[in-house]
Short mmCIF file of C-alpha atoms in Angstrom, two decimals:
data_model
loop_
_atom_site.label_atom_id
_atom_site.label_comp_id
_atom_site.label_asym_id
_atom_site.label_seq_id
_atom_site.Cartn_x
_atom_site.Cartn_y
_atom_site.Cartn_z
CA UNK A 1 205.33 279.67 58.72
CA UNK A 2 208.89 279.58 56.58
CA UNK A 3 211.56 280.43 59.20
CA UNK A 4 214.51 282.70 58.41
CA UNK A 5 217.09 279.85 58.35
CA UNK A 6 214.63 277.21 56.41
CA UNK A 7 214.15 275.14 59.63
CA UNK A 8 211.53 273.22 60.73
CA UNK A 9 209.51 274.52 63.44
CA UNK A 10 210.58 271.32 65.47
CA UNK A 11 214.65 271.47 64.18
CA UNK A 12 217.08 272.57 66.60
CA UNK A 13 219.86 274.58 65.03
CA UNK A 14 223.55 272.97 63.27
CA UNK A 15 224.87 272.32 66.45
CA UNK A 16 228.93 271.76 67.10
CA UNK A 17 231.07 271.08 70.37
CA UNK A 18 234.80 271.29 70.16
CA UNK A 19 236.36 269.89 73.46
CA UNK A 20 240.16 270.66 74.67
CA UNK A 21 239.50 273.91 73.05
CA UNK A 22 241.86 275.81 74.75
CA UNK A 23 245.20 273.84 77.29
CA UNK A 24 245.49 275.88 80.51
CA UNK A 25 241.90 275.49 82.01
CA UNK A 26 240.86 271.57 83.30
CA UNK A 27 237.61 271.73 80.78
CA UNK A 28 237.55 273.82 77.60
CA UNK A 29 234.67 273.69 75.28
CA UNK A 30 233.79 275.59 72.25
CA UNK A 31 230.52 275.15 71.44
CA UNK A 32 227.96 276.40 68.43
CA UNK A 33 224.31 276.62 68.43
CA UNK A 34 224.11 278.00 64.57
CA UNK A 35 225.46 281.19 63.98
CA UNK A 36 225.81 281.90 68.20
CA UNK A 37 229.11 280.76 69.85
CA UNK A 38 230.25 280.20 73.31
CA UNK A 39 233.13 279.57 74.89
CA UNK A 40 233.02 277.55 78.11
CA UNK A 41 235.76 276.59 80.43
CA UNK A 42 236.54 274.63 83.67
CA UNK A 43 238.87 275.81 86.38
CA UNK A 44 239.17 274.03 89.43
CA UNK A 45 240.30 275.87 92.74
CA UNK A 46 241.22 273.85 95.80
CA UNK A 47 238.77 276.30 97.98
CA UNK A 48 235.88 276.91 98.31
CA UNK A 49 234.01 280.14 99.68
CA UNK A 50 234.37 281.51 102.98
CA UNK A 51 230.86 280.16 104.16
CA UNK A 52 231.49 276.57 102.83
CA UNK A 53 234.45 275.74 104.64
CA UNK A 54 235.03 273.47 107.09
CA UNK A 55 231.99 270.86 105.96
CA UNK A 56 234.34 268.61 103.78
CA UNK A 57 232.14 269.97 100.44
CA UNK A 58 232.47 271.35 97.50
CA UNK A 59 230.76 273.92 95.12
CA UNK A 60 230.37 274.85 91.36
CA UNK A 61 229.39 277.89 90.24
CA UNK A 62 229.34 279.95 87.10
CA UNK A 63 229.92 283.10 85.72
CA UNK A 64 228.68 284.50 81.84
CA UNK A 65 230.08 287.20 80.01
CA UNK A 66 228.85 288.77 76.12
CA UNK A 67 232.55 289.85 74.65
CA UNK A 68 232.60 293.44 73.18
CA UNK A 69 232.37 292.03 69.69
CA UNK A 70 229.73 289.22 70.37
CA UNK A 71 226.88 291.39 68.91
CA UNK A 72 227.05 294.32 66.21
CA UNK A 73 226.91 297.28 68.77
CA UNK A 74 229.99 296.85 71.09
CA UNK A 75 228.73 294.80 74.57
CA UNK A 76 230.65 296.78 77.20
CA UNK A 77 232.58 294.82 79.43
CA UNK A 78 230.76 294.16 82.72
CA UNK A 79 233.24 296.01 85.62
CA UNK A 80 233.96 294.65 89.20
CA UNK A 81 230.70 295.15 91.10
CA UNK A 82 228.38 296.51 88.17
CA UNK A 83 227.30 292.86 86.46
CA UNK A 84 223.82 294.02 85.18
CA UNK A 85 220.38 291.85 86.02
CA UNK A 86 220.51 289.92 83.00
CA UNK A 87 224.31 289.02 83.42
CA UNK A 88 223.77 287.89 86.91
CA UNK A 89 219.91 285.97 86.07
CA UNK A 90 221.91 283.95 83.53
CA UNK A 91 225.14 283.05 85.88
CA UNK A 92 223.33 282.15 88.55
CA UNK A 93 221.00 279.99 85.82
CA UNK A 94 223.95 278.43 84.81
CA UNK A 95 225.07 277.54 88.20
CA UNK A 96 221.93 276.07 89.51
CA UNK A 97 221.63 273.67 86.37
CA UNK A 98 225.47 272.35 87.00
CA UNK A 99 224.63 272.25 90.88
CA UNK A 100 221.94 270.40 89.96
CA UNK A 101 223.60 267.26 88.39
CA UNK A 102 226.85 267.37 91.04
CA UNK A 103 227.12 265.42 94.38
CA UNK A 104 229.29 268.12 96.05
CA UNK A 105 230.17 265.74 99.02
CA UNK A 106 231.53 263.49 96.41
CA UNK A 107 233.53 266.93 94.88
CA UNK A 108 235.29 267.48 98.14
CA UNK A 109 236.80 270.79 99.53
CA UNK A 110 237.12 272.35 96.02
CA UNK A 111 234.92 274.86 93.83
CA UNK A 112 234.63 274.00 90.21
CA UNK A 113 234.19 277.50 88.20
CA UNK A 114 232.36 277.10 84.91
CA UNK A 115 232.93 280.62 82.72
CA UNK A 116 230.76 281.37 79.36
CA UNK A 117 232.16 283.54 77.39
CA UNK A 118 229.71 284.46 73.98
CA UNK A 119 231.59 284.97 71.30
CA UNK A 120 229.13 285.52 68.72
CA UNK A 121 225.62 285.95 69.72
CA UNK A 122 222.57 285.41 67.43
CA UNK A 123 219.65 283.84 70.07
CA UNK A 124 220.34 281.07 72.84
CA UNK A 125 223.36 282.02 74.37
CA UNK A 126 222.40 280.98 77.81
CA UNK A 127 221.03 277.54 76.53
CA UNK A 128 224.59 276.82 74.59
CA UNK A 129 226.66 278.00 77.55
CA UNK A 130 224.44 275.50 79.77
CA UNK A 131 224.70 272.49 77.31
CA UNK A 132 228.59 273.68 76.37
CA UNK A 133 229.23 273.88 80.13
CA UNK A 134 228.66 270.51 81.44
CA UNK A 135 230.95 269.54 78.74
CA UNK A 136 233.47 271.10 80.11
CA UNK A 137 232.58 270.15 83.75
CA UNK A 138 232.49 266.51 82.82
CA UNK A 139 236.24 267.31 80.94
CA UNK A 140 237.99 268.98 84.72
CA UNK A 141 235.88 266.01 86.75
CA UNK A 142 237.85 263.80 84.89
CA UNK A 143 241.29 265.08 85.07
CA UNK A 144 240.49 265.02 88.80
CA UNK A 145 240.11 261.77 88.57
CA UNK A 146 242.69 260.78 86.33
CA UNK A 147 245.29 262.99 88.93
CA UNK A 148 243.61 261.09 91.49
CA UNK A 149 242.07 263.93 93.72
CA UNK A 150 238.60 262.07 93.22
CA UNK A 151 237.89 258.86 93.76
CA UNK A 152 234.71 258.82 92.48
CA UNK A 153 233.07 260.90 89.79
CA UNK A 154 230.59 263.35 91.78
CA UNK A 155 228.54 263.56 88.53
CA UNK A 156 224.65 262.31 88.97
CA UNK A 157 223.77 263.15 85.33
CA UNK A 158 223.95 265.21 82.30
CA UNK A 159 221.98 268.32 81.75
CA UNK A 160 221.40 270.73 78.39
CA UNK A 161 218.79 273.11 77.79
CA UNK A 162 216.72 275.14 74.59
CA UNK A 163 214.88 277.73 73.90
CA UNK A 164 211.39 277.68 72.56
CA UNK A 165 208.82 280.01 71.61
CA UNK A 166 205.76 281.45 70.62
CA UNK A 167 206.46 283.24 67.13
CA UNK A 168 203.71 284.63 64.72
CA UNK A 169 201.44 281.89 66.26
CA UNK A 170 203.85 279.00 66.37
CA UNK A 171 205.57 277.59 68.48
CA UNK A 172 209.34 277.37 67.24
CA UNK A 173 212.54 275.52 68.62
CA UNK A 174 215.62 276.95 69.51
CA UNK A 175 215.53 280.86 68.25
CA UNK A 176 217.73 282.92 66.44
CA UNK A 177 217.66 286.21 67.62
CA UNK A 178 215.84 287.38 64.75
CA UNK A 179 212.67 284.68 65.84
CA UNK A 180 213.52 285.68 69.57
CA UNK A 181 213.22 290.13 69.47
CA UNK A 182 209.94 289.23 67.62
CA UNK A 183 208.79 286.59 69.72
CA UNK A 184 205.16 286.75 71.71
CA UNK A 185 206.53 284.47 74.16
CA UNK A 186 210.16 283.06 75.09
CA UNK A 187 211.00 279.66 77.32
CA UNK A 188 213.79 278.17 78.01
CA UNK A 189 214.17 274.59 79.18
CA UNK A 190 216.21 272.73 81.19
CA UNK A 191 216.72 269.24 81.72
CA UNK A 192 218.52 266.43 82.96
CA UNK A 193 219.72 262.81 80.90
CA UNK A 194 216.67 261.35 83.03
CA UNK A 195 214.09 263.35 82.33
CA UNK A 196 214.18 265.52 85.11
CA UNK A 197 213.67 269.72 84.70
CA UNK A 198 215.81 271.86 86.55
CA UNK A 199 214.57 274.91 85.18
CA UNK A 200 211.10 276.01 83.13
CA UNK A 201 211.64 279.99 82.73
CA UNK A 202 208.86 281.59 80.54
CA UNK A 203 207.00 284.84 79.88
CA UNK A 204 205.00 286.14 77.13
CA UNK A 205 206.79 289.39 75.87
CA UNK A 206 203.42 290.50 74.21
CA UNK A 207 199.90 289.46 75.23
CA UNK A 208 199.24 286.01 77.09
CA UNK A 209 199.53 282.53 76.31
CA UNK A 210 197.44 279.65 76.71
CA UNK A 211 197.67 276.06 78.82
CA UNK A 212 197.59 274.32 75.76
CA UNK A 213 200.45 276.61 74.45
CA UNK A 214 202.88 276.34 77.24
CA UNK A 215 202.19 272.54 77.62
CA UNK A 216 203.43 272.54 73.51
CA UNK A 217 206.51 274.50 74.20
CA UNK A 218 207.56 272.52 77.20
CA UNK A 219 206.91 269.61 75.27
CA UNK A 220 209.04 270.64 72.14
CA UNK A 221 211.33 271.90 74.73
CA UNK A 222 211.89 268.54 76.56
CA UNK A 223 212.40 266.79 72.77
CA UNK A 224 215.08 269.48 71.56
CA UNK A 225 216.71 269.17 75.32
CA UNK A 226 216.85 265.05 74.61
CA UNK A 227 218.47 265.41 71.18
CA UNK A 228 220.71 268.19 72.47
CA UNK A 229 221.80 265.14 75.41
CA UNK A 230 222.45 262.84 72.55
CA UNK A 231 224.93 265.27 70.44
CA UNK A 232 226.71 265.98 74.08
CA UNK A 233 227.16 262.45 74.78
CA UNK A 234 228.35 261.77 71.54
CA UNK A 235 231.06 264.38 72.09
CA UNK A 236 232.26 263.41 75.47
CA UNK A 237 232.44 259.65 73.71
CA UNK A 238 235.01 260.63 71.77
CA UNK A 239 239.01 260.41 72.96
CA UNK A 240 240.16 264.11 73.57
CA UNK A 241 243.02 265.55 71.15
#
């Protein structure tokens, strides 16, 4: 099938990452999977939550927001105490995939907050703010260590993530949200640098799918997640501005 943008059904999106994208927060990262943008930054509190204190470790958690003009209806802004499910599914998403590449006994007494603001959302939003994310958590690690609050980096690896899907038939890479509302089913991956998956979530949306069919989605999932490493890594090579 001819997708909408003239992709392959293997090609991930034009992907960008703009680091030091904003000054005040320790990691800022601006980054674009096509036409969807997210806006990811790094603060770093010297605390951590009331029922982490006192072991000498740290935490990192996340939180994700859609901005009112992110999609073409206004996205009201979530209130104190009224996140809805999806809000919360993807925040906590986010923080279990930075948890999972982060020695917190090497972080110390400290929380690292991640926050993903969308910007413009056409498909993948939780995938960019994951991959955009760790960006920015590698960014405030640093300037820890740089200010010399760490002495070593508590970083065990990098981590990204896609989506995938099952559309008309076909499995397709990395969806715009006009693949995505008319998808039959919708994965997303996420992985580590080594391999490793932190998180597989996938449903069909309409009908079933087989073994053979998920084992082809995680499969193009794990080789968009590997190229999606390499364009990270190529961005946190590079001397901030």
């Amino acid at each position: 099938m001819k997708r909408i943008d003239g992709r392959k059904a293997s090609e991930l999106r034009p992907v960008k990452i703009r680091r030091n994208f904003t000054r005040a927060a320790a990691g800022s990262v601006w980054i674009a999977f096509g036409e969807t943008q997210v806006l990811c930054t790094a603060s770093v509190d010297e605390a951590v939550p009331e029922w982490r204190k006192g072991r000498g470790v740290g935490w990192v958690t996340a939180e994700y927001e859609m901005l009112p003009g992110s999609t073409p209806d206004r996205k009201a802004r979530s209130r104190s105490g009224k996140i809805d499910g999806r809000t919360q599914e993807i925040q906590r998403l986010i923080g279990r995939a930075m948890r999972a590449v982060v020695d917190v006994e090497k972080l110390g007494e400290r929380t690292i907050w991640l926050d993903c603001d969308v910007l413009q959302a056409d498909g993948g939003t939780r995938t960019a703010a994951i991959t955009g994310a760790y960006v920015a958590l590698a960014d405030a690690v640093s300037k820890l260590r740089r200010s010399g609050k760490l002495k070593v980096s508590p970083l065990t690896d990098r981590v990204a993530a896609v989506s995938v899907g099952l559309v008309g038939g076909e499995v397709l890479l990395d969806l715009c949200y006009a693949e995505d509302k008319d998808a039959e089913v919708d994965f997303n991956v996420v992985m580590t640098n080594r391999g490793r998956f932190v998180e597989i979530q996938g449903a069909a949306e309409a009908g079933t799918f087989t073994r053979l069919q998920m084992n082809k989605m995680v499969s193009m999932g794990e080789r968009g997640v590997r190229a999606l490493l390499a364009i990270q890594q190529k961005a946190l090579s590079k001397a901030k501005r």
